[in-house]
Coordinates of C-alpha atoms in Angstrom, one line a residue:
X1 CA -22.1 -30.8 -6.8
X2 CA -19.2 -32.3 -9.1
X3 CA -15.8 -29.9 -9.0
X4 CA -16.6 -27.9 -12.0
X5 CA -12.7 -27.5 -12.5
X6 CA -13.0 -31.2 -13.9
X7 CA -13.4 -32.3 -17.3
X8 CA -17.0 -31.7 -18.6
X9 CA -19.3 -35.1 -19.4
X10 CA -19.1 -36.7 -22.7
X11 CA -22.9 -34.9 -23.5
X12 CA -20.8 -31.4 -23.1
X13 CA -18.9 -30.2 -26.2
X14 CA -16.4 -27.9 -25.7
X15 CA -18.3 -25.4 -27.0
X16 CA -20.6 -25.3 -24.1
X17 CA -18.0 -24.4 -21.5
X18 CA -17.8 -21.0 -20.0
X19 CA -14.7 -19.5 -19.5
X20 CA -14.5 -16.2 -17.3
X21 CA -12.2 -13.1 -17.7
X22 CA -11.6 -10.9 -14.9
X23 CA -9.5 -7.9 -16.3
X24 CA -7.2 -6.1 -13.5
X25 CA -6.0 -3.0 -15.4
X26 CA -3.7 -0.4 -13.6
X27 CA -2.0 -0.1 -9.6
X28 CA -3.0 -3.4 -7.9
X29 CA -4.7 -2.0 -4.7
X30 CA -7.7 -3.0 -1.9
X31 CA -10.0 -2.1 -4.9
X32 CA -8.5 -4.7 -7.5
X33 CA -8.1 -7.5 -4.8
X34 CA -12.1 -7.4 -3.3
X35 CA -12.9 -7.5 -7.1
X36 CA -11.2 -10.9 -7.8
X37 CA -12.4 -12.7 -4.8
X38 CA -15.8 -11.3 -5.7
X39 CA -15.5 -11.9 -9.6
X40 CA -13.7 -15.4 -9.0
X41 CA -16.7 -16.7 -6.5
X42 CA -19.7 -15.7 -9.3
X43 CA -17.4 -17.3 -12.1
X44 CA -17.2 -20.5 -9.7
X45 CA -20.9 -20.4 -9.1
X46 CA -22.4 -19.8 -13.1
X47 CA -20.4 -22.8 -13.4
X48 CA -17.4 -21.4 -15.1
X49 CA -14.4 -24.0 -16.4
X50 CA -11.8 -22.0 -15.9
X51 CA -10.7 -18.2 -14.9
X52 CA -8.7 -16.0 -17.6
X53 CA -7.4 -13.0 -15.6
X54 CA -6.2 -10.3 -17.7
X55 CA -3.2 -8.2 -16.5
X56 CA -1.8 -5.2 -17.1
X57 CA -0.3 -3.2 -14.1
X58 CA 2.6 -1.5 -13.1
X59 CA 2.4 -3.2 -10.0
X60 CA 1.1 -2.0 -6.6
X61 CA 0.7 -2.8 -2.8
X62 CA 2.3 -5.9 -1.5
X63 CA -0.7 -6.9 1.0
X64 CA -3.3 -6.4 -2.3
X65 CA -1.0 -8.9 -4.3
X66 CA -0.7 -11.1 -1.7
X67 CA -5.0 -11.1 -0.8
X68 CA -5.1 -11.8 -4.8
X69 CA -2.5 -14.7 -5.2
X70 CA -3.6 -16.7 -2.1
X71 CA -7.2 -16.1 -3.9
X72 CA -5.9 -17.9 -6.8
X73 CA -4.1 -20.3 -5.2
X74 CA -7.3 -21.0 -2.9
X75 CA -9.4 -20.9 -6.1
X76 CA -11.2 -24.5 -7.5
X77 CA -10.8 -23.2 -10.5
X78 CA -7.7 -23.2 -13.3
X79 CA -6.4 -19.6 -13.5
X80 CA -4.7 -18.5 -16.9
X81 CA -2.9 -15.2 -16.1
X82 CA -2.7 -13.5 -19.3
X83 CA -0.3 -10.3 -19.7
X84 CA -2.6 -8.1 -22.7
X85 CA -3.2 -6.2 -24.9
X86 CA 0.0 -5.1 -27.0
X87 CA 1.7 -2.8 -24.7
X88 CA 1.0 -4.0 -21.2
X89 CA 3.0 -5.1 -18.6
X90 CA 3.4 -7.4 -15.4
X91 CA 5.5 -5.0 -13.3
X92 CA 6.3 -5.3 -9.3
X93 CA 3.5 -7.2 -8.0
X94 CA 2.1 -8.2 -11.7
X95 CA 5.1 -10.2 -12.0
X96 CA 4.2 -12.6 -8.5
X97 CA 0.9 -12.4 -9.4
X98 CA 1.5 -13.7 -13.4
X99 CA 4.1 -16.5 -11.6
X100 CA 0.5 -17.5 -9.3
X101 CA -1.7 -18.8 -12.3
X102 CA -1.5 -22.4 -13.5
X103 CA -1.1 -20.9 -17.3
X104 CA 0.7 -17.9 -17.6
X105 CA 1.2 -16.0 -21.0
X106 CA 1.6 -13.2 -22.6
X107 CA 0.9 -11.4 -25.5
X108 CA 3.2 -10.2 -27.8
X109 CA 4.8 -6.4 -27.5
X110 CA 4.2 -7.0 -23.4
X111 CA 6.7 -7.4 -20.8
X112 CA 7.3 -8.3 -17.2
X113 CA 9.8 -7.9 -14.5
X114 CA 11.2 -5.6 -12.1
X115 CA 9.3 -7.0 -8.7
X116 CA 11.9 -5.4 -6.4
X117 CA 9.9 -4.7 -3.4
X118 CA 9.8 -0.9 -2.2
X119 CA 9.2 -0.4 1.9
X120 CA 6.9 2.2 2.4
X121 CA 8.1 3.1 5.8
X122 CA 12.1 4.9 4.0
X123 CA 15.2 5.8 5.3
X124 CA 14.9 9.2 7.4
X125 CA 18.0 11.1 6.7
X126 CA 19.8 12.3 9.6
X127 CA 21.7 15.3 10.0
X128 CA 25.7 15.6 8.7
X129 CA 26.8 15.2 13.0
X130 CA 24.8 12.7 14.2
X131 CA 25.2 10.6 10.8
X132 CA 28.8 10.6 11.5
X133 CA 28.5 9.2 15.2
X134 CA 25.0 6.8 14.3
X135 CA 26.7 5.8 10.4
X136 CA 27.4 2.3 11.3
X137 CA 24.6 1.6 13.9
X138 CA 22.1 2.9 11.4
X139 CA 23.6 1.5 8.3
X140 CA 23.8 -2.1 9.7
X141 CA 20.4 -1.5 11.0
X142 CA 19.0 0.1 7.7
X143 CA 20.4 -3.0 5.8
X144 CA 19.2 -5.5 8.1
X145 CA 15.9 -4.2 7.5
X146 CA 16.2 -3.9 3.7
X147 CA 17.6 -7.5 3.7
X148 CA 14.7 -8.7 5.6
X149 CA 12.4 -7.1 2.9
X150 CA 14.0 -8.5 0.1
X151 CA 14.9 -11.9 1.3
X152 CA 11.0 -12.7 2.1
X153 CA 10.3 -11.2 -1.2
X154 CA 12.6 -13.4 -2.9
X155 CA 11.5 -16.6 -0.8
X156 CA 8.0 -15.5 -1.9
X157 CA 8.7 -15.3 -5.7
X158 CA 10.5 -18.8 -5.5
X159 CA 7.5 -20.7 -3.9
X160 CA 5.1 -20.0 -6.7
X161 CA 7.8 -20.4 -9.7
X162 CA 8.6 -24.2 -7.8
X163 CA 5.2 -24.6 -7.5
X164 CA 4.2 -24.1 -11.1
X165 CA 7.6 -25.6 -12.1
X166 CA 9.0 -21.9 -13.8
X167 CA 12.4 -20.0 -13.6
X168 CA 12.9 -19.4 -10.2
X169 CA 16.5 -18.7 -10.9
X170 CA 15.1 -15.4 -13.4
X171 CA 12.3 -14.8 -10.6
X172 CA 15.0 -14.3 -7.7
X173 CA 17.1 -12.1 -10.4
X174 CA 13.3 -10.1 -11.1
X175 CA 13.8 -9.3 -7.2
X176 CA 17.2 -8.9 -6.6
X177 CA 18.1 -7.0 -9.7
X178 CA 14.9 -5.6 -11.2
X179 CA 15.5 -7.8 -14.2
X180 CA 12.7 -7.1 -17.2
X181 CA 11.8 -9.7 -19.9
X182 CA 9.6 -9.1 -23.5
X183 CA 7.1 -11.4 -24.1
X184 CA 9.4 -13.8 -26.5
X185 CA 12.3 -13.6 -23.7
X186 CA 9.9 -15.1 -21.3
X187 CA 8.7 -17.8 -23.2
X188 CA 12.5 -18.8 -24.0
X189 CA 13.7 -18.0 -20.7
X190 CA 10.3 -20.7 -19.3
X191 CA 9.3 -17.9 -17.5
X192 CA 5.9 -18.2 -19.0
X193 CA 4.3 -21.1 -21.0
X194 CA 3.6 -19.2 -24.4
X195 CA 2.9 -15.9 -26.1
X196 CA -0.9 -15.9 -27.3
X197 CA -2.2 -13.4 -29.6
X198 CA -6.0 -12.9 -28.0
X199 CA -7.5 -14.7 -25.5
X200 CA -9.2 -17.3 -28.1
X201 CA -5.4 -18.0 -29.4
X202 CA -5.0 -18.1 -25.3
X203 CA -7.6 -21.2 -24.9
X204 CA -6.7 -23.1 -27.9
X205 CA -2.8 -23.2 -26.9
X206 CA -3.6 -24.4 -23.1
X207 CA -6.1 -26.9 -24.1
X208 CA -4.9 -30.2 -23.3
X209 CA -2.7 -29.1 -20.8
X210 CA -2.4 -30.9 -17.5
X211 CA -2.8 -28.8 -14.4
X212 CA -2.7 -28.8 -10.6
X213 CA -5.5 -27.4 -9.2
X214 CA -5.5 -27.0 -5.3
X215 CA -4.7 -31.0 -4.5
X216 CA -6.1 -32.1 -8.1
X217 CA -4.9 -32.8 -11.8
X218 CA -7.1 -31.5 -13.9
X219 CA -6.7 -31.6 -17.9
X220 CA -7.4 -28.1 -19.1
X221 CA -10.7 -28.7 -22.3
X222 CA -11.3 -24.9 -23.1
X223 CA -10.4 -24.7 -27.2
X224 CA -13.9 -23.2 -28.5
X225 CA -14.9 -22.3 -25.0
X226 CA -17.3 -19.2 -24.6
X227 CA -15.7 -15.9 -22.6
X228 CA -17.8 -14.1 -20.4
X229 CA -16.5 -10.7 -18.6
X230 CA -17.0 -10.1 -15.4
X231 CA -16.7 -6.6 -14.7
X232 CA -16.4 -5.1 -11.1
X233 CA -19.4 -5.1 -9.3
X234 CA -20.8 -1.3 -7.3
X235 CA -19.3 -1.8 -4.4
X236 CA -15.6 -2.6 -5.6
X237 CA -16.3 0.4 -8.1
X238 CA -16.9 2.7 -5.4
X239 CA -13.9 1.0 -3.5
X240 CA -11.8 1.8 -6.3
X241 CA -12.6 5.5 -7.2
X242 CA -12.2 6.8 -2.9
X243 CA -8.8 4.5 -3.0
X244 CA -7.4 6.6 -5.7
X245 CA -4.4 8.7 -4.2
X246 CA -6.1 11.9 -5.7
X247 CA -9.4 11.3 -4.9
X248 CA -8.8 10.4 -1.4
X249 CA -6.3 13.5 -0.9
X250 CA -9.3 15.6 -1.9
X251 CA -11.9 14.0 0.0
X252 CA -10.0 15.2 3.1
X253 CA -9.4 18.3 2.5
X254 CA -12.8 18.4 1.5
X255 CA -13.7 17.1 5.0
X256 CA -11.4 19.8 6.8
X257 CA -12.6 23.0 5.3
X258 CA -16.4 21.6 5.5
X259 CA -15.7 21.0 9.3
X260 CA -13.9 24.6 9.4
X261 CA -16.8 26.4 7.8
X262 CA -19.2 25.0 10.1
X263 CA -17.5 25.7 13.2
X264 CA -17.3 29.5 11.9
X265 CA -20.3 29.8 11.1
X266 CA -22.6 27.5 13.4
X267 CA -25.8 26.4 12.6
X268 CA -25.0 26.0 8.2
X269 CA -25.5 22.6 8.7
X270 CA -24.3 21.6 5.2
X271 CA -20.7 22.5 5.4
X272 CA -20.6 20.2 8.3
X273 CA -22.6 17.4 6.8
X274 CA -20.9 17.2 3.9
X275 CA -17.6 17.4 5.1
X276 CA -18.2 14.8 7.9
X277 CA -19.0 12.3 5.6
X278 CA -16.2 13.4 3.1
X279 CA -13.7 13.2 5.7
X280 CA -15.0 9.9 7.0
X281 CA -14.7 8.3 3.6
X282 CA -11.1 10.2 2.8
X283 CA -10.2 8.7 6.3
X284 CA -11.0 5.3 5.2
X285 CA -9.4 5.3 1.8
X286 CA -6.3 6.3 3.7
X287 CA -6.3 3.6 6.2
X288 CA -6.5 1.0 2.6
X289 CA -3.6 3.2 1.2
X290 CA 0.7 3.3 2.0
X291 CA 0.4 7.0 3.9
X292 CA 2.9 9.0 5.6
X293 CA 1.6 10.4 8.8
X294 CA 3.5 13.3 8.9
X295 CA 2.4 14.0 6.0
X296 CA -1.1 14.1 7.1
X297 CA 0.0 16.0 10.3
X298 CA 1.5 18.8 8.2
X299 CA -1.7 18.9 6.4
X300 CA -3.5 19.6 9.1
X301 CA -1.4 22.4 10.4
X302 CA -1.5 23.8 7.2
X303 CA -5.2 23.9 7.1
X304 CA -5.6 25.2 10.7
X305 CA -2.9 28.2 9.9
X306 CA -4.9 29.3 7.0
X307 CA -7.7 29.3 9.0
X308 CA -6.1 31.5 11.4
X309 CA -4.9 34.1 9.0
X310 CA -8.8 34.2 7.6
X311 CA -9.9 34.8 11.2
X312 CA -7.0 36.9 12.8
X313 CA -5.5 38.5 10.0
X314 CA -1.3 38.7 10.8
X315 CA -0.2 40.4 7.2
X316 CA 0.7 37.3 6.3
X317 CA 2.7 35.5 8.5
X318 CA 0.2 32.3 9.4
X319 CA -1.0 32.3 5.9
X320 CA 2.6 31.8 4.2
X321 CA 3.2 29.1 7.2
X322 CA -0.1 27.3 6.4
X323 CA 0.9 27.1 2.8
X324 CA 4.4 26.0 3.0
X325 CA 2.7 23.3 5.6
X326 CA 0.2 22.4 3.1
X327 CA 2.6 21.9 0.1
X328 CA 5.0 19.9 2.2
X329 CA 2.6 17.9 3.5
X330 CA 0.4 16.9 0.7
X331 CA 3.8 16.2 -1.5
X332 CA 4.5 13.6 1.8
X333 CA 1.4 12.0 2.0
X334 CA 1.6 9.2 -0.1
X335 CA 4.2 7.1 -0.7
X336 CA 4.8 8.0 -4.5
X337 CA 7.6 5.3 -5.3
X338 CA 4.9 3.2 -4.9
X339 CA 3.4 2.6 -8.7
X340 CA 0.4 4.5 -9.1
X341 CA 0.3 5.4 -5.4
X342 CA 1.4 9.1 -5.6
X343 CA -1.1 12.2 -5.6
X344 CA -1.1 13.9 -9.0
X345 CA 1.4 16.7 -8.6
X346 CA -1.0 19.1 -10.5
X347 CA -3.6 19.0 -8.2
X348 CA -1.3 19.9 -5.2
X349 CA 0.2 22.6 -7.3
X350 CA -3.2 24.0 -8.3
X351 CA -4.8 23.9 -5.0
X352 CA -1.1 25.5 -3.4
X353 CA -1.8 28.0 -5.9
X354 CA -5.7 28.5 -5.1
X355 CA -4.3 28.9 -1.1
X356 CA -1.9 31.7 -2.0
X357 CA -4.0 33.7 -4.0
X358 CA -6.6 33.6 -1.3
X359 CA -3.9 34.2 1.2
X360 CA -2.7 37.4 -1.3
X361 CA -6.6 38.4 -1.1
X362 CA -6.9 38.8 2.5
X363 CA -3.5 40.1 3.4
X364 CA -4.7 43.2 0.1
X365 CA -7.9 43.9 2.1
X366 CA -6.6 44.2 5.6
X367 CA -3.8 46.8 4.1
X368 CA -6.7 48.3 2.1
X369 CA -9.3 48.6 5.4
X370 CA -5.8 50.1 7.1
X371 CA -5.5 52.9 4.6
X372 CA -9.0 53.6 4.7
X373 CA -10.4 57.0 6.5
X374 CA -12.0 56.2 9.6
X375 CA -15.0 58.2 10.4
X376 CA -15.3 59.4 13.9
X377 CA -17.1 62.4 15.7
X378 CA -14.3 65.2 14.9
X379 CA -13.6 64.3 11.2
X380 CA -17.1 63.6 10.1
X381 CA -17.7 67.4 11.1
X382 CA -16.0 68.4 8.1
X383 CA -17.5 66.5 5.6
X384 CA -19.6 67.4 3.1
X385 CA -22.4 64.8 0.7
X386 CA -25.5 65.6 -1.2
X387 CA -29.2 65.4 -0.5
X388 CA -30.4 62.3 -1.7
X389 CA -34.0 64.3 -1.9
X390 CA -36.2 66.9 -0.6
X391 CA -36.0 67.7 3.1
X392 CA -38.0 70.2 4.8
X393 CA -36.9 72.1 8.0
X394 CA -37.0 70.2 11.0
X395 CA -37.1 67.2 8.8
X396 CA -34.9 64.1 8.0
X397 CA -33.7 62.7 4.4
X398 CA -31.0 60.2 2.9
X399 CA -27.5 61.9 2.3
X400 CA -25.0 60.2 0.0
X401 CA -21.5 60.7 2.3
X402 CA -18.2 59.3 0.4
X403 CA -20.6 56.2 -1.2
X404 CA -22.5 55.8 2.0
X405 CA -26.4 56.7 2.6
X406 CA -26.7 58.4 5.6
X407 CA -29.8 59.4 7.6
X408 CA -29.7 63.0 8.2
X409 CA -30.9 65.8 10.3
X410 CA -31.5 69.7 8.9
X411 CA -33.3 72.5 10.2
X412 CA -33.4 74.4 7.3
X413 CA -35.5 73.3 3.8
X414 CA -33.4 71.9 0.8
X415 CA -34.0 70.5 -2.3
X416 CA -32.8 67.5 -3.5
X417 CA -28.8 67.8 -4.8
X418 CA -28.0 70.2 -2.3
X419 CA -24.6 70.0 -0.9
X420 CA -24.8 70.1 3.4
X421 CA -22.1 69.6 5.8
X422 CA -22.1 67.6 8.8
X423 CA -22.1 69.3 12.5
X424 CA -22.5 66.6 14.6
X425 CA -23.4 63.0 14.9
X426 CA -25.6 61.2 16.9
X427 CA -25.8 57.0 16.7
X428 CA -26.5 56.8 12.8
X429 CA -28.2 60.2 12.6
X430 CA -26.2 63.3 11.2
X431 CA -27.0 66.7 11.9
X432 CA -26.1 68.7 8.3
X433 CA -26.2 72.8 7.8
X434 CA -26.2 74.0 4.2
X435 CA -22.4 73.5 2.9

């Protein structure tokens, strides 16, 4: 089979060729890296001249960006990276991953830049005392690390702009400084090749271009060339909704309190079904995703405390412990300085709030059940209820006592609505006079 990269036969008009657009829209993640290597392999097999990838992304994991850049630069086929619609931009990792593609433009009202790399892992502050003795250990150590980071980032950003033959002077400043460009800056700066309007004004400026594809020149022919989309296929779908911060976050708590309700009550069999599977899948997501353990360890806590309070109430004591834990935790759990790698705020809030007003629930009824008047053998002999209906002597009948039916005993005949008084008790079985 000829490389289909290469310049179509002279019985082909340009017409004929098939262009395909992948579009990677929002945090660049597991999700948006499985669905270029999958969407890049069918555009390679229908026989697709070229690969248009559509960007727009405030940038995301480094190990996702790096999966989708050795992809292009693996990929027999020409990549145009294309920064679109009006509005959009190649942030963080959309800035290495725009520097990747053979053509790279944008349209206008985009912009690009600030691909300073963020380490997931933080600086742990350290008490006043010991930062005094530890400062210059930790500091030399800290910025080691840090330097480390940013140097292979930098080193990184280089190689593709020297090997597309771009600004790797602006690409080491993008890095180091966070430096941002507008679509016209870009072009000016030879940052990218052109600003294009839509993806037709795309194809018609790179055609005729000369490009190196893998170990090949290859002369770009795509003016007039059809555009296909190749949207993401179930599986990177799915892949894409469970590694969603939120999502994910909810999946496992989902997973804990299905787990929890079966163990308290055994033998439910959905609670624990459902929340196996939802804590399976939760657990997964979070192994694709940048998360704090202790995070996930306070969660846990959190959960387990609540439970506590449910079963052993304490006034309150667990309960407000399990939802500090909870909110701590859940704020922790993801690395939010991360682009669009941070639970939503409102859910935490909202389910923090849903915790305390259970909490606030049980703490009310075990005060209320405290207060209430306990029936035993002495005080029941002096209350007093009514005859629910007719009861002969010697017989038994239903007697409403404080909102309770009782079964009761008389020895005299009564009508219904009579008032009687309790004598003595027996198991559930009151002995009643006349009151």
């Amino acid at each position: 089979m000829p490389a289909v990269a290469a310049p179509p036969p002279a019985d082909r008009t340009a017409t004929q060729a098939m262009v395909a657009q992948i579009s990677l829209d929002g945090p660049i993640g597991p999700a948006a890296a499985e669905y270029f290597d999958d969407a890049s392999q069918r555009a390679l097999a229908d026989g697709a001249v070229a690969i248009v990838l559509r960007l727009d992304t405030p940038g995301g994991l480094a190990d996702s960006m790096r999966q989708i850049i050795t992809g292009m630069l693996g990929c027999k086929l020409p990549v145009l990276v294309y920064v679109a619609p009006g509005g959009a931009r190649a942030a963080s990792a959309g800035t290495y991953i725009l520097y990747a593609g053979q053509i790279a433009a944008m349209a206008p009202a985009t912009h690009l830049g600030a691909a300073t790399p963020i380490q997931l892992g933080g600086a742990t502050p350290m008490p006043a005392a010991a930062s005094s003795v530890l400062k210059d250990k930790s500091a030399e150590g800290d910025d080691a690390e840090s330097r480390k980071v940013l140097n292979d980032s930098i080193a990184y950003i280089r190689s593709l702009a020297q090997l597309r033959g771009r600004n790797a002077q602006w690409a080491e400043q993008a890095v180091r400084g966070a430096a941002t460009l507008t679509a016209s800056e870009a072009a000016q700066h030879h940052v990218i090749d052109f600003v294009a309007a839509d993806v037709a004004d795309l194809l018609a400026r790179a055609d005729g271009r000369q490009v190196q594809v893998g170990d090949r020149s290859v002369t770009l022919q795509l003016k007039g060339a059809s555009v296909r989309n190749y949207a993401p296929g179930a599986r990177t779908r799915f892949l894409a909704v469970i590694t969603n911060p939120t999502i994910a976050y909810l999946l496992l708590l989902a997973g804990m309190f299905g787990l929890v309700m079966e163990a308290m009550h055994p033998g439910a069999m959905l609670p624990g079904i459902v929340g196996g599977i939802c804590l399976l899948v939760g657990l997964y997501a979070l192994q694709l995703l940048p998360v704090n353990y202790a995070g996930l360890a306070l969660m846990a806590l959190g959960v387990g405390l609540l439970v506590a309070e449910a079963v052993n109430p304490t006034i309150g004591a667990l309960g407000a412990g399990g939802v500090v834990s909870f909110v701590i935790g859940s704020v922790m759990l993801m690395k939010a300085d991360v682009p669009g790698y941070g639970v939503n705020l409102g859910v935490i809030g909202g389910l923090a709030f849903g915790a305390a007003t259970l909490l606030g629930l049980i703490v009310w009824l075990v005060l209320r059940s405290r207060r209430a008047h306990q029936f035993n053998d002495v005080a029941m002999t002096a209350e007093s209820g009514v005859l629910l209906e007719p009861v002969s002597a010697g017989g038994e009948a239903w007697v409403m006592l404080h909102g309770e039916r009782w079964r009761v005993h008389c020895d005299s005949a009564l009508p219904a609505g009579a008032r009687v008084r309790v004598v003595r008790r027996q198991g559930l079985l009151l002995w009643v006079v006349p009151a």
